[in-house]
Amino acid sequence: MGTNTSAADAATRANAATQAQIQQSVGAINSAYNSPARQAQYQQYGKSLNDFYTGQVNQQQAVNARDLMFSNARGGLTGGSAASDNNVQLQQDYTKGLLQASQQAQGGVSALQNSDIAAKNQLTGLAEQGDYTGAMPTNIAATQA
């Protein structure tokens, strides 16, 4: 009877150790993906995307404004109501371009966050299976690169 109790106790301790390792791994995964540093990375990425797309819109605006100025001059429309209407349309197109740039930046951040969620769920699943618990820090770093 002593051996059965001893084996059962050993199995219970091994199971408890495995469960503790799983909880530690899941905690490390959650900590990595929910950290303030990761949130700051999302914000920086969004700002970088917005700056890039806004820069493209500004360059296109400059080209379009120059082209419109010469087009109005060639057509003899400089200073007239047609030129004014053209400038209003140019401004509306610019505003629309800025809005689209902002939306693209937000979409890029959302895509990154969704990718992180998928990676986090995958790593959590592996950890909960008890597989690869020792390799979790490496796996987390690889998915956030």
mmCIF file of N, CA and C in Angstrom:
data_model
loop_
_atom_site.group_PDB
_atom_site.id
_atom_site.type_symbol
_atom_site.label_atom_id
_atom_site.label_comp_id
_atom_site.label_asym_id
_atom_site.label_seq_id
_atom_site.Cartn_x
_atom_site.Cartn_y
_atom_site.Cartn_z
ATOM 1 N N MET A 1 0.803 -1.194 0.000
ATOM 2 C CA MET A 1 0.000 0.000 0.000
ATOM 3 C C MET A 1 0.848 1.260 0.000
ATOM 4 N N GLY A 2 1.995 1.202 0.629
ATOM 5 C CA GLY A 2 2.880 2.354 0.690
ATOM 6 C C GLY A 2 3.365 2.781 -0.669
ATOM 7 N N THR A 3 3.590 1.817 -1.553
ATOM 8 C CA THR A 3 4.074 2.170 -2.886
ATOM 9 C C THR A 3 2.992 2.858 -3.697
ATOM 10 N N ASN A 4 1.762 2.416 -3.574
ATOM 11 C CA ASN A 4 0.674 3.041 -4.313
ATOM 12 C C ASN A 4 0.460 4.476 -3.846
ATOM 13 N N THR A 5 0.515 4.701 -2.562
ATOM 14 C CA THR A 5 0.368 6.046 -2.022
ATOM 15 C C THR A 5 1.544 6.908 -2.447
ATOM 16 N N SER A 6 2.724 6.342 -2.395
ATOM 17 C CA SER A 6 3.914 7.084 -2.789
ATOM 18 C C SER A 6 3.867 7.445 -4.279
ATOM 19 N N ALA A 7 3.450 6.508 -5.108
ATOM 20 C CA ALA A 7 3.335 6.762 -6.550
ATOM 21 C C ALA A 7 2.242 7.794 -6.820
ATOM 22 N N ALA A 8 1.144 7.698 -6.113
ATOM 23 C CA ALA A 8 0.055 8.659 -6.290
ATOM 24 C C ALA A 8 0.490 10.049 -5.854
ATOM 25 N N ASP A 9 1.218 10.122 -4.743
ATOM 26 C CA ASP A 9 1.727 11.422 -4.284
ATOM 27 C C ASP A 9 2.707 12.007 -5.288
ATOM 28 N N ALA A 10 3.567 11.165 -5.833
ATOM 29 C CA ALA A 10 4.542 11.635 -6.823
ATOM 30 C C ALA A 10 3.816 12.135 -8.074
ATOM 31 N N ALA A 11 2.792 11.416 -8.497
ATOM 32 C CA ALA A 11 2.020 11.828 -9.666
ATOM 33 C C ALA A 11 1.293 13.144 -9.393
ATOM 34 N N THR A 12 0.769 13.303 -8.197
ATOM 35 C CA THR A 12 0.077 14.535 -7.818
ATOM 36 C C THR A 12 1.050 15.710 -7.817
ATOM 37 N N ARG A 13 2.239 15.487 -7.263
ATOM 38 C CA ARG A 13 3.262 16.550 -7.233
ATOM 39 C C ARG A 13 3.710 16.903 -8.651
ATOM 40 N N ALA A 14 3.889 15.888 -9.494
ATOM 41 C CA ALA A 14 4.302 16.136 -10.881
ATOM 42 C C ALA A 14 3.226 16.915 -11.628
ATOM 43 N N ASN A 15 1.980 16.543 -11.399
ATOM 44 C CA ASN A 15 0.873 17.248 -12.036
ATOM 45 C C ASN A 15 0.796 18.688 -11.545
ATOM 46 N N ALA A 16 0.974 18.890 -10.256
ATOM 47 C CA ALA A 16 0.946 20.250 -9.693
ATOM 48 C C ALA A 16 2.086 21.084 -10.260
ATOM 49 N N ALA A 17 3.255 20.466 -10.406
ATOM 50 C CA ALA A 17 4.401 21.193 -10.977
ATOM 51 C C ALA A 17 4.134 21.562 -12.432
ATOM 52 N N THR A 18 3.533 20.655 -13.170
ATOM 53 C CA THR A 18 3.193 20.931 -14.572
ATOM 54 C C THR A 18 2.171 22.057 -14.656
ATOM 55 N N GLN A 19 1.154 22.013 -13.812
ATOM 56 C CA GLN A 19 0.128 23.053 -13.807
ATOM 57 C C GLN A 19 0.718 24.411 -13.431
ATOM 58 N N ALA A 20 1.632 24.406 -12.470
ATOM 59 C CA ALA A 20 2.295 25.659 -12.075
ATOM 60 C C ALA A 20 3.114 26.204 -13.235
ATOM 61 N N GLN A 21 3.807 25.330 -13.962
ATOM 62 C CA GLN A 21 4.598 25.760 -15.120
ATOM 63 C C GLN A 21 3.689 26.303 -16.218
ATOM 64 N N ILE A 22 2.561 25.660 -16.420
ATOM 65 C CA ILE A 22 1.599 26.134 -17.418
ATOM 66 C C ILE A 22 1.096 27.527 -17.032
ATOM 67 N N GLN A 23 0.726 27.706 -15.775
ATOM 68 C CA GLN A 23 0.240 29.010 -15.319
ATOM 69 C C GLN A 23 1.324 30.080 -15.432
ATOM 70 N N GLN A 24 2.553 29.707 -15.143
ATOM 71 C CA GLN A 24 3.667 30.648 -15.269
ATOM 72 C C GLN A 24 3.860 31.031 -16.741
ATOM 73 N N SER A 25 3.777 30.058 -17.629
ATOM 74 C CA SER A 25 3.932 30.338 -19.062
ATOM 75 C C SER A 25 2.805 31.223 -19.576
ATOM 76 N N VAL A 26 1.571 30.910 -19.192
ATOM 77 C CA VAL A 26 0.426 31.721 -19.614
ATOM 78 C C VAL A 26 0.562 33.138 -19.057
ATOM 79 N N GLY A 27 1.019 33.248 -17.824
ATOM 80 C CA GLY A 27 1.245 34.570 -17.235
ATOM 81 C C GLY A 27 2.305 35.360 -17.997
ATOM 82 N N ALA A 28 3.378 34.687 -18.399
ATOM 83 C CA ALA A 28 4.432 35.362 -19.173
ATOM 84 C C ALA A 28 3.907 35.820 -20.526
ATOM 85 N N ILE A 29 3.090 34.999 -21.148
ATOM 86 C CA ILE A 29 2.505 35.362 -22.453
ATOM 87 C C ILE A 29 1.602 36.582 -22.292
ATOM 88 N N ASN A 30 0.708 36.533 -21.313
ATOM 89 C CA ASN A 30 -0.195 37.663 -21.086
ATOM 90 C C ASN A 30 0.571 38.926 -20.737
ATOM 91 N N SER A 31 1.595 38.782 -19.925
ATOM 92 C CA SER A 31 2.402 39.930 -19.538
ATOM 93 C C SER A 31 3.080 40.567 -20.744
ATOM 94 N N ALA A 32 3.598 39.736 -21.635
ATOM 95 C CA ALA A 32 4.301 40.261 -22.813
ATOM 96 C C ALA A 32 3.361 41.006 -23.753
ATOM 97 N N TYR A 33 2.191 40.449 -23.984
ATOM 98 C CA TYR A 33 1.277 41.053 -24.949
ATOM 99 C C TYR A 33 0.439 42.188 -24.362
ATOM 100 N N ASN A 34 0.293 42.231 -23.060
ATOM 101 C CA ASN A 34 -0.511 43.278 -22.433
ATOM 102 C C ASN A 34 0.347 44.363 -21.781
ATOM 103 N N SER A 35 1.631 44.306 -21.995
ATOM 104 C CA SER A 35 2.538 45.233 -21.325
ATOM 105 C C SER A 35 2.373 46.663 -21.853
ATOM 106 N N PRO A 36 2.660 47.651 -21.024
ATOM 107 C CA PRO A 36 2.639 49.040 -21.487
ATOM 108 C C PRO A 36 3.625 49.281 -22.635
ATOM 109 N N ALA A 37 4.722 48.542 -22.646
ATOM 110 C CA ALA A 37 5.693 48.698 -23.729
ATOM 111 C C ALA A 37 5.079 48.289 -25.063
ATOM 112 N N ARG A 38 4.302 47.212 -25.057
ATOM 113 C CA ARG A 38 3.665 46.766 -26.304
ATOM 114 C C ARG A 38 2.609 47.771 -26.736
ATOM 115 N N GLN A 39 1.874 48.332 -25.794
ATOM 116 C CA GLN A 39 0.878 49.345 -26.118
ATOM 117 C C GLN A 39 1.550 50.577 -26.729
ATOM 118 N N ALA A 40 2.703 50.936 -26.195
ATOM 119 C CA ALA A 40 3.460 52.072 -26.746
ATOM 120 C C ALA A 40 3.937 51.761 -28.161
ATOM 121 N N GLN A 41 4.288 50.502 -28.416
ATOM 122 C CA GLN A 41 4.694 50.108 -29.764
ATOM 123 C C GLN A 41 3.542 50.254 -30.753
ATOM 124 N N TYR A 42 2.338 49.910 -30.325
ATOM 125 C CA TYR A 42 1.176 50.104 -31.192
ATOM 126 C C TYR A 42 1.013 51.578 -31.543
ATOM 127 N N GLN A 43 1.132 52.429 -30.529
ATOM 128 C CA GLN A 43 0.966 53.865 -30.758
ATOM 129 C C GLN A 43 2.053 54.411 -31.681
ATOM 130 N N GLN A 44 3.290 53.983 -31.471
ATOM 131 C CA GLN A 44 4.390 54.454 -32.310
ATOM 132 C C GLN A 44 4.205 53.971 -33.747
ATOM 133 N N TYR A 45 3.789 52.731 -33.909
ATOM 134 C CA TYR A 45 3.545 52.182 -35.240
ATOM 135 C C TYR A 45 2.440 52.972 -35.944
ATOM 136 N N GLY A 46 1.359 53.258 -35.215
ATOM 137 C CA GLY A 46 0.272 54.043 -35.783
ATOM 138 C C GLY A 46 0.719 55.438 -36.181
ATOM 139 N N LYS A 47 1.525 56.060 -35.350
ATOM 140 C CA LYS A 47 2.042 57.397 -35.669
ATOM 141 C C LYS A 47 2.936 57.350 -36.899
ATOM 142 N N SER A 48 3.789 56.351 -36.972
ATOM 143 C CA SER A 48 4.686 56.218 -38.130
ATOM 144 C C SER A 48 3.896 55.995 -39.418
ATOM 145 N N LEU A 49 2.897 55.127 -39.353
ATOM 146 C CA LEU A 49 2.059 54.899 -40.532
ATOM 147 C C LEU A 49 1.329 56.170 -40.935
ATOM 148 N N ASN A 50 0.766 56.870 -39.956
ATOM 149 C CA ASN A 50 0.029 58.099 -40.249
ATOM 150 C C ASN A 50 0.957 59.150 -40.864
ATOM 151 N N ASP A 51 2.152 59.280 -40.315
ATOM 152 C CA ASP A 51 3.112 60.241 -40.876
ATOM 153 C C ASP A 51 3.470 59.890 -42.317
ATOM 154 N N PHE A 52 3.669 58.598 -42.570
ATOM 155 C CA PHE A 52 4.019 58.158 -43.923
ATOM 156 C C PHE A 52 2.892 58.461 -44.909
ATOM 157 N N TYR A 53 1.678 58.027 -44.566
ATOM 158 C CA TYR A 53 0.547 58.234 -45.476
ATOM 159 C C TYR A 53 0.215 59.714 -45.637
ATOM 160 N N THR A 54 0.314 60.482 -44.562
ATOM 161 C CA THR A 54 0.062 61.921 -44.649
ATOM 162 C C THR A 54 1.109 62.591 -45.532
ATOM 163 N N GLY A 55 2.345 62.157 -45.427
ATOM 164 C CA GLY A 55 3.406 62.684 -46.295
ATOM 165 C C GLY A 55 3.104 62.434 -47.761
ATOM 166 N N GLN A 56 2.587 61.247 -48.066
ATOM 167 C CA GLN A 56 2.220 60.944 -49.450
ATOM 168 C C GLN A 56 1.085 61.846 -49.931
ATOM 169 N N VAL A 57 0.102 62.064 -49.070
ATOM 170 C CA VAL A 57 -1.021 62.942 -49.429
ATOM 171 C C VAL A 57 -0.514 64.371 -49.643
ATOM 172 N N ASN A 58 0.375 64.836 -48.787
ATOM 173 C CA ASN A 58 0.910 66.197 -48.925
ATOM 174 C C ASN A 58 1.699 66.353 -50.225
ATOM 175 N N GLN A 59 2.473 65.341 -50.582
ATOM 176 C CA GLN A 59 3.215 65.407 -51.849
ATOM 177 C C GLN A 59 2.263 65.461 -53.035
ATOM 178 N N GLN A 60 1.229 64.636 -53.006
ATOM 179 C CA GLN A 60 0.254 64.621 -54.085
ATOM 180 C C GLN A 60 -0.495 65.948 -54.151
ATOM 181 N N GLN A 61 -0.788 66.526 -52.994
ATOM 182 C CA GLN A 61 -1.471 67.826 -52.950
ATOM 183 C C GLN A 61 -0.614 68.895 -53.613
ATOM 184 N N ALA A 62 0.672 68.884 -53.337
ATOM 185 C CA ALA A 62 1.563 69.890 -53.929
ATOM 186 C C ALA A 62 1.605 69.747 -55.455
ATOM 187 N N VAL A 63 1.681 68.525 -55.935
ATOM 188 C CA VAL A 63 1.692 68.287 -57.388
ATOM 189 C C VAL A 63 0.373 68.731 -58.001
ATOM 190 N N ASN A 64 -0.731 68.351 -57.371
ATOM 191 C CA ASN A 64 -2.049 68.712 -57.911
ATOM 192 C C ASN A 64 -2.275 70.219 -57.891
ATOM 193 N N ALA A 65 -1.832 70.893 -56.832
ATOM 194 C CA ALA A 65 -2.000 72.356 -56.751
ATOM 195 C C ALA A 65 -1.202 73.043 -57.862
ATOM 196 N N ARG A 66 0.009 72.577 -58.088
ATOM 197 C CA ARG A 66 0.829 73.159 -59.160
ATOM 198 C C ARG A 66 0.184 72.907 -60.526
ATOM 199 N N ASP A 67 -0.247 71.659 -60.754
ATOM 200 C CA ASP A 67 -0.881 71.326 -62.028
ATOM 201 C C ASP A 67 -2.153 72.146 -62.245
ATOM 202 N N LEU A 68 -2.941 72.340 -61.189
ATOM 203 C CA LEU A 68 -4.172 73.117 -61.299
ATOM 204 C C LEU A 68 -3.877 74.580 -61.608
ATOM 205 N N MET A 69 -2.838 75.112 -60.971
ATOM 206 C CA MET A 69 -2.477 76.507 -61.213
ATOM 207 C C MET A 69 -2.122 76.712 -62.694
ATOM 208 N N PHE A 70 -1.320 75.805 -63.252
ATOM 209 C CA PHE A 70 -0.938 75.942 -64.656
ATOM 210 C C PHE A 70 -2.121 75.666 -65.584
ATOM 211 N N SER A 71 -2.975 74.732 -65.200
ATOM 212 C CA SER A 71 -4.152 74.424 -66.006
ATOM 213 C C SER A 71 -5.095 75.624 -66.055
ATOM 214 N N ASN A 72 -5.292 76.257 -64.904
ATOM 215 C CA ASN A 72 -6.136 77.451 -64.872
ATOM 216 C C ASN A 72 -5.523 78.572 -65.706
ATOM 217 N N ALA A 73 -4.216 78.710 -65.632
ATOM 218 C CA ALA A 73 -3.552 79.767 -66.407
ATOM 219 C C ALA A 73 -3.680 79.484 -67.905
ATOM 220 N N ARG A 74 -3.476 78.246 -68.326
ATOM 221 C CA ARG A 74 -3.600 77.895 -69.741
ATOM 222 C C ARG A 74 -5.017 78.119 -70.248
ATOM 223 N N GLY A 75 -5.980 77.844 -69.397
ATOM 224 C CA GLY A 75 -7.382 77.989 -69.800
ATOM 225 C C GLY A 75 -7.915 79.402 -69.615
ATOM 226 N N GLY A 76 -7.081 80.299 -69.125
ATOM 227 C CA GLY A 76 -7.522 81.672 -68.913
ATOM 228 C C GLY A 76 -8.525 81.788 -67.771
ATOM 229 N N LEU A 77 -8.424 80.883 -66.804
ATOM 230 C CA LEU A 77 -9.393 80.871 -65.715
ATOM 231 C C LEU A 77 -8.858 81.478 -64.427
ATOM 232 N N THR A 78 -7.621 81.950 -64.428
ATOM 233 C CA THR A 78 -7.015 82.474 -63.220
ATOM 234 C C THR A 78 -7.829 83.641 -62.675
ATOM 235 N N GLY A 79 -8.184 83.547 -61.384
ATOM 236 C CA GLY A 79 -8.918 84.622 -60.733
ATOM 237 C C GLY A 79 -10.414 84.552 -60.929
ATOM 238 N N GLY A 80 -10.906 83.646 -61.748
ATOM 239 C CA GLY A 80 -12.341 83.558 -62.002
ATOM 240 C C GLY A 80 -13.034 82.592 -61.061
ATOM 241 N N SER A 81 -14.342 82.512 -61.237
ATOM 242 C CA SER A 81 -15.117 81.626 -60.378
ATOM 243 C C SER A 81 -14.801 80.158 -60.665
ATOM 244 N N ALA A 82 -14.455 79.827 -61.904
ATOM 245 C CA ALA A 82 -14.089 78.446 -62.243
ATOM 246 C C ALA A 82 -12.817 78.053 -61.495
ATOM 247 N N ALA A 83 -11.851 78.959 -61.426
ATOM 248 C CA ALA A 83 -10.614 78.686 -60.691
ATOM 249 C C ALA A 83 -10.919 78.512 -59.201
ATOM 250 N N SER A 84 -11.820 79.321 -58.697
ATOM 251 C CA SER A 84 -12.209 79.212 -57.292
ATOM 252 C C SER A 84 -12.868 77.862 -57.031
ATOM 253 N N ASP A 85 -13.755 77.457 -57.939
ATOM 254 C CA ASP A 85 -14.414 76.151 -57.799
ATOM 255 C C ASP A 85 -13.387 75.016 -57.862
ATOM 256 N N ASN A 86 -12.428 75.145 -58.766
ATOM 257 C CA ASN A 86 -11.380 74.130 -58.880
ATOM 258 C C ASN A 86 -10.560 74.036 -57.590
ATOM 259 N N ASN A 87 -10.270 75.169 -56.996
ATOM 260 C CA ASN A 87 -9.500 75.186 -55.747
ATOM 261 C C ASN A 87 -10.300 74.579 -54.586
ATOM 262 N N VAL A 88 -11.609 74.822 -54.574
ATOM 263 C CA VAL A 88 -12.464 74.213 -53.552
ATOM 264 C C VAL A 88 -12.436 72.693 -53.704
ATOM 265 N N GLN A 89 -12.537 72.224 -54.948
ATOM 266 C CA GLN A 89 -12.498 70.774 -55.200
ATOM 267 C C GLN A 89 -11.140 70.192 -54.805
ATOM 268 N N LEU A 90 -10.085 70.921 -55.104
ATOM 269 C CA LEU A 90 -8.741 70.470 -54.731
ATOM 270 C C LEU A 90 -8.633 70.332 -53.208
ATOM 271 N N GLN A 91 -9.172 71.302 -52.475
ATOM 272 C CA GLN A 91 -9.137 71.253 -51.014
ATOM 273 C C GLN A 91 -9.970 70.097 -50.482
ATOM 274 N N GLN A 92 -11.126 69.855 -51.088
ATOM 275 C CA GLN A 92 -11.961 68.730 -50.665
ATOM 276 C C GLN A 92 -11.237 67.397 -50.905
ATOM 277 N N ASP A 93 -10.575 67.284 -52.051
ATOM 278 C CA ASP A 93 -9.820 66.067 -52.350
ATOM 279 C C ASP A 93 -8.672 65.876 -51.356
ATOM 280 N N TYR A 94 -8.037 66.970 -50.974
ATOM 281 C CA TYR A 94 -6.936 66.903 -50.005
ATOM 282 C C TYR A 94 -7.455 66.433 -48.640
ATOM 283 N N THR A 95 -8.573 66.995 -48.212
ATOM 284 C CA THR A 95 -9.164 66.606 -46.935
ATOM 285 C C THR A 95 -9.560 65.133 -46.959
ATOM 286 N N LYS A 96 -10.120 64.688 -48.067
ATOM 287 C CA LYS A 96 -10.495 63.283 -48.223
ATOM 288 C C LYS A 96 -9.243 62.395 -48.170
ATOM 289 N N GLY A 97 -8.167 62.843 -48.797
ATOM 290 C CA GLY A 97 -6.908 62.085 -48.767
ATOM 291 C C GLY A 97 -6.344 61.977 -47.363
ATOM 292 N N LEU A 98 -6.434 63.059 -46.585
ATOM 293 C CA LEU A 98 -5.966 63.010 -45.193
ATOM 294 C C LEU A 98 -6.794 62.039 -44.359
ATOM 295 N N LEU A 99 -8.091 62.021 -44.596
ATOM 296 C CA LEU A 99 -8.970 61.097 -43.882
ATOM 297 C C LEU A 99 -8.623 59.650 -44.242
ATOM 298 N N GLN A 100 -8.391 59.390 -45.517
ATOM 299 C CA GLN A 100 -8.022 58.039 -45.948
ATOM 300 C C GLN A 100 -6.672 57.630 -45.367
ATOM 301 N N ALA A 101 -5.743 58.572 -45.279
ATOM 302 C CA ALA A 101 -4.438 58.279 -44.689
ATOM 303 C C ALA A 101 -4.599 57.873 -43.228
ATOM 304 N N SER A 102 -5.435 58.594 -42.512
ATOM 305 C CA SER A 102 -5.691 58.274 -41.108
ATOM 306 C C SER A 102 -6.340 56.900 -40.975
ATOM 307 N N GLN A 103 -7.286 56.609 -41.846
ATOM 308 C CA GLN A 103 -7.957 55.308 -41.809
ATOM 309 C C GLN A 103 -6.986 54.171 -42.129
ATOM 310 N N GLN A 104 -6.090 54.389 -43.077
ATOM 311 C CA GLN A 104 -5.101 53.361 -43.410
ATOM 312 C C GLN A 104 -4.168 53.111 -42.231
ATOM 313 N N ALA A 105 -3.774 54.159 -41.552
ATOM 314 C CA ALA A 105 -2.906 54.005 -40.384
ATOM 315 C C ALA A 105 -3.623 53.224 -39.284
ATOM 316 N N GLN A 106 -4.883 53.562 -39.037
ATOM 317 C CA GLN A 106 -5.656 52.839 -38.030
ATOM 318 C C GLN A 106 -5.832 51.374 -38.432
ATOM 319 N N GLY A 107 -6.029 51.134 -39.717
ATOM 320 C CA GLY A 107 -6.159 49.765 -40.213
ATOM 321 C C GLY A 107 -4.870 48.975 -40.017
ATOM 322 N N GLY A 108 -3.737 49.630 -40.214
ATOM 323 C CA GLY A 108 -2.452 48.970 -40.002
ATOM 324 C C GLY A 108 -2.243 48.585 -38.543
ATOM 325 N N VAL A 109 -2.611 49.467 -37.647
ATOM 326 C CA VAL A 109 -2.492 49.167 -36.211
ATOM 327 C C VAL A 109 -3.442 48.032 -35.840
ATOM 328 N N SER A 110 -4.643 48.063 -36.370
ATOM 329 C CA SER A 110 -5.606 46.983 -36.095
ATOM 330 C C SER A 110 -5.087 45.648 -36.605
ATOM 331 N N ALA A 111 -4.469 45.645 -37.770
ATOM 332 C CA ALA A 111 -3.917 44.408 -38.315
ATOM 333 C C ALA A 111 -2.802 43.871 -37.412
ATOM 334 N N LEU A 112 -1.965 44.761 -36.906
ATOM 335 C CA LEU A 112 -0.902 44.343 -35.992
ATOM 336 C C LEU A 112 -1.495 43.783 -34.700
ATOM 337 N N GLN A 113 -2.483 44.451 -34.162
ATOM 338 C CA GLN A 113 -3.118 43.978 -32.928
ATOM 339 C C GLN A 113 -3.790 42.623 -33.147
ATOM 340 N N ASN A 114 -4.448 42.436 -34.289
ATOM 341 C CA ASN A 114 -5.078 41.152 -34.586
ATOM 342 C C ASN A 114 -4.040 40.047 -34.736
ATOM 343 N N SER A 115 -2.919 40.375 -35.330
ATOM 344 C CA SER A 115 -1.827 39.412 -35.456
ATOM 345 C C SER A 115 -1.299 39.026 -34.083
ATOM 346 N N ASP A 116 -1.175 40.005 -33.206
ATOM 347 C CA ASP A 116 -0.727 39.733 -31.842
ATOM 348 C C ASP A 116 -1.724 38.844 -31.095
ATOM 349 N N ILE A 117 -3.000 39.113 -31.286
ATOM 350 C CA ILE A 117 -4.025 38.311 -30.623
ATOM 351 C C ILE A 117 -3.937 36.857 -31.085
ATOM 352 N N ALA A 118 -3.767 36.664 -32.388
ATOM 353 C CA ALA A 118 -3.662 35.301 -32.916
ATOM 354 C C ALA A 118 -2.418 34.602 -32.373
ATOM 355 N N ALA A 119 -1.302 35.308 -32.342
ATOM 356 C CA ALA A 119 -0.069 34.713 -31.819
ATOM 357 C C ALA A 119 -0.190 34.415 -30.335
ATOM 358 N N LYS A 120 -0.788 35.331 -29.607
ATOM 359 C CA LYS A 120 -0.985 35.129 -28.168
ATOM 360 C C LYS A 120 -1.863 33.909 -27.908
ATOM 361 N N ASN A 121 -2.934 33.783 -28.677
ATOM 362 C CA ASN A 121 -3.824 32.631 -28.514
ATOM 363 C C ASN A 121 -3.112 31.323 -28.851
ATOM 364 N N GLN A 122 -2.300 31.347 -29.896
ATOM 365 C CA GLN A 122 -1.564 30.150 -30.277
ATOM 366 C C GLN A 122 -0.567 29.758 -29.178
ATOM 367 N N LEU A 123 0.179 30.720 -28.687
ATOM 368 C CA LEU A 123 1.144 30.434 -27.624
ATOM 369 C C LEU A 123 0.454 29.973 -26.339
ATOM 370 N N THR A 124 -0.678 30.596 -26.029
ATOM 371 C CA THR A 124 -1.426 30.189 -24.842
ATOM 372 C C THR A 124 -1.905 28.752 -24.992
ATOM 373 N N GLY A 125 -2.366 28.400 -26.182
ATOM 374 C CA GLY A 125 -2.795 27.025 -26.431
ATOM 375 C C GLY A 125 -1.658 26.032 -26.240
ATOM 376 N N LEU A 126 -0.483 26.375 -26.754
ATOM 377 C CA LEU A 126 0.680 25.500 -26.565
ATOM 378 C C LEU A 126 1.028 25.375 -25.086
ATOM 379 N N ALA A 127 0.983 26.495 -24.386
ATOM 380 C CA ALA A 127 1.327 26.475 -22.962
ATOM 381 C C ALA A 127 0.317 25.640 -22.174
ATOM 382 N N GLU A 128 -0.946 25.770 -22.506
ATOM 383 C CA GLU A 128 -1.972 25.032 -21.779
ATOM 384 C C GLU A 128 -1.915 23.530 -22.038
ATOM 385 N N GLN A 129 -1.320 23.157 -23.169
ATOM 386 C CA GLN A 129 -1.114 21.736 -23.448
ATOM 387 C C GLN A 129 0.085 21.193 -22.679
ATOM 388 N N GLY A 130 0.860 22.123 -22.125
ATOM 389 C CA GLY A 130 2.050 21.711 -21.393
ATOM 390 C C GLY A 130 3.248 21.531 -22.305
ATOM 391 N N ASP A 131 3.093 21.862 -23.577
ATOM 392 C CA ASP A 131 4.180 21.720 -24.541
ATOM 393 C C ASP A 131 5.004 22.997 -24.589
ATOM 394 N N TYR A 132 6.253 22.833 -24.783
ATOM 395 C CA TYR A 132 7.158 23.952 -25.052
ATOM 396 C C TYR A 132 7.177 25.003 -23.946
ATOM 397 N N THR A 133 6.877 24.653 -22.731
ATOM 398 C CA THR A 133 6.812 25.663 -21.676
ATOM 399 C C THR A 133 8.168 26.317 -21.455
ATOM 400 N N GLY A 134 9.239 25.581 -21.634
ATOM 401 C CA GLY A 134 10.565 26.173 -21.450
ATOM 402 C C GLY A 134 10.953 27.110 -22.571
ATOM 403 N N ALA A 135 10.298 26.980 -23.726
ATOM 404 C CA ALA A 135 10.645 27.796 -24.892
ATOM 405 C C ALA A 135 9.734 29.003 -25.056
ATOM 406 N N MET A 136 8.845 29.269 -24.102
ATOM 407 C CA MET A 136 7.889 30.357 -24.255
ATOM 408 C C MET A 136 8.547 31.731 -24.448
ATOM 409 N N PRO A 137 9.569 32.113 -23.685
ATOM 410 C CA PRO A 137 10.153 33.440 -23.929
ATOM 411 C C PRO A 137 10.664 33.607 -25.368
ATOM 412 N N THR A 138 11.266 32.557 -25.910
ATOM 413 C CA THR A 138 11.755 32.611 -27.284
ATOM 414 C C THR A 138 10.596 32.712 -28.251
ATOM 415 N N ASN A 139 9.545 31.931 -28.025
ATOM 416 C CA ASN A 139 8.379 31.964 -28.891
ATOM 417 C C ASN A 139 7.681 33.315 -28.854
ATOM 418 N N ILE A 140 7.578 33.904 -27.681
ATOM 419 C CA ILE A 140 6.947 35.223 -27.549
ATOM 420 C C ILE A 140 7.751 36.263 -28.320
ATOM 421 N N ALA A 141 9.042 36.251 -28.140
ATOM 422 C CA ALA A 141 9.899 37.213 -28.843
ATOM 423 C C ALA A 141 9.790 37.041 -30.355
ATOM 424 N N ALA A 142 9.716 35.807 -30.818
ATOM 425 C CA ALA A 142 9.638 35.554 -32.249
ATOM 426 C C ALA A 142 8.328 36.071 -32.848
ATOM 427 N N THR A 143 7.230 35.962 -32.122
ATOM 428 C CA THR A 143 5.944 36.397 -32.653
ATOM 429 C C THR A 143 5.766 37.900 -32.602
ATOM 430 N N GLN A 144 6.542 38.582 -31.773
ATOM 431 C CA GLN A 144 6.414 40.047 -31.683
ATOM 432 C C GLN A 144 7.408 40.773 -32.557
ATOM 433 N N ALA A 145 8.242 40.077 -33.248
ATOM 434 C CA ALA A 145 9.263 40.727 -34.089
ATOM 435 C C ALA A 145 8.653 41.403 -35.275
#
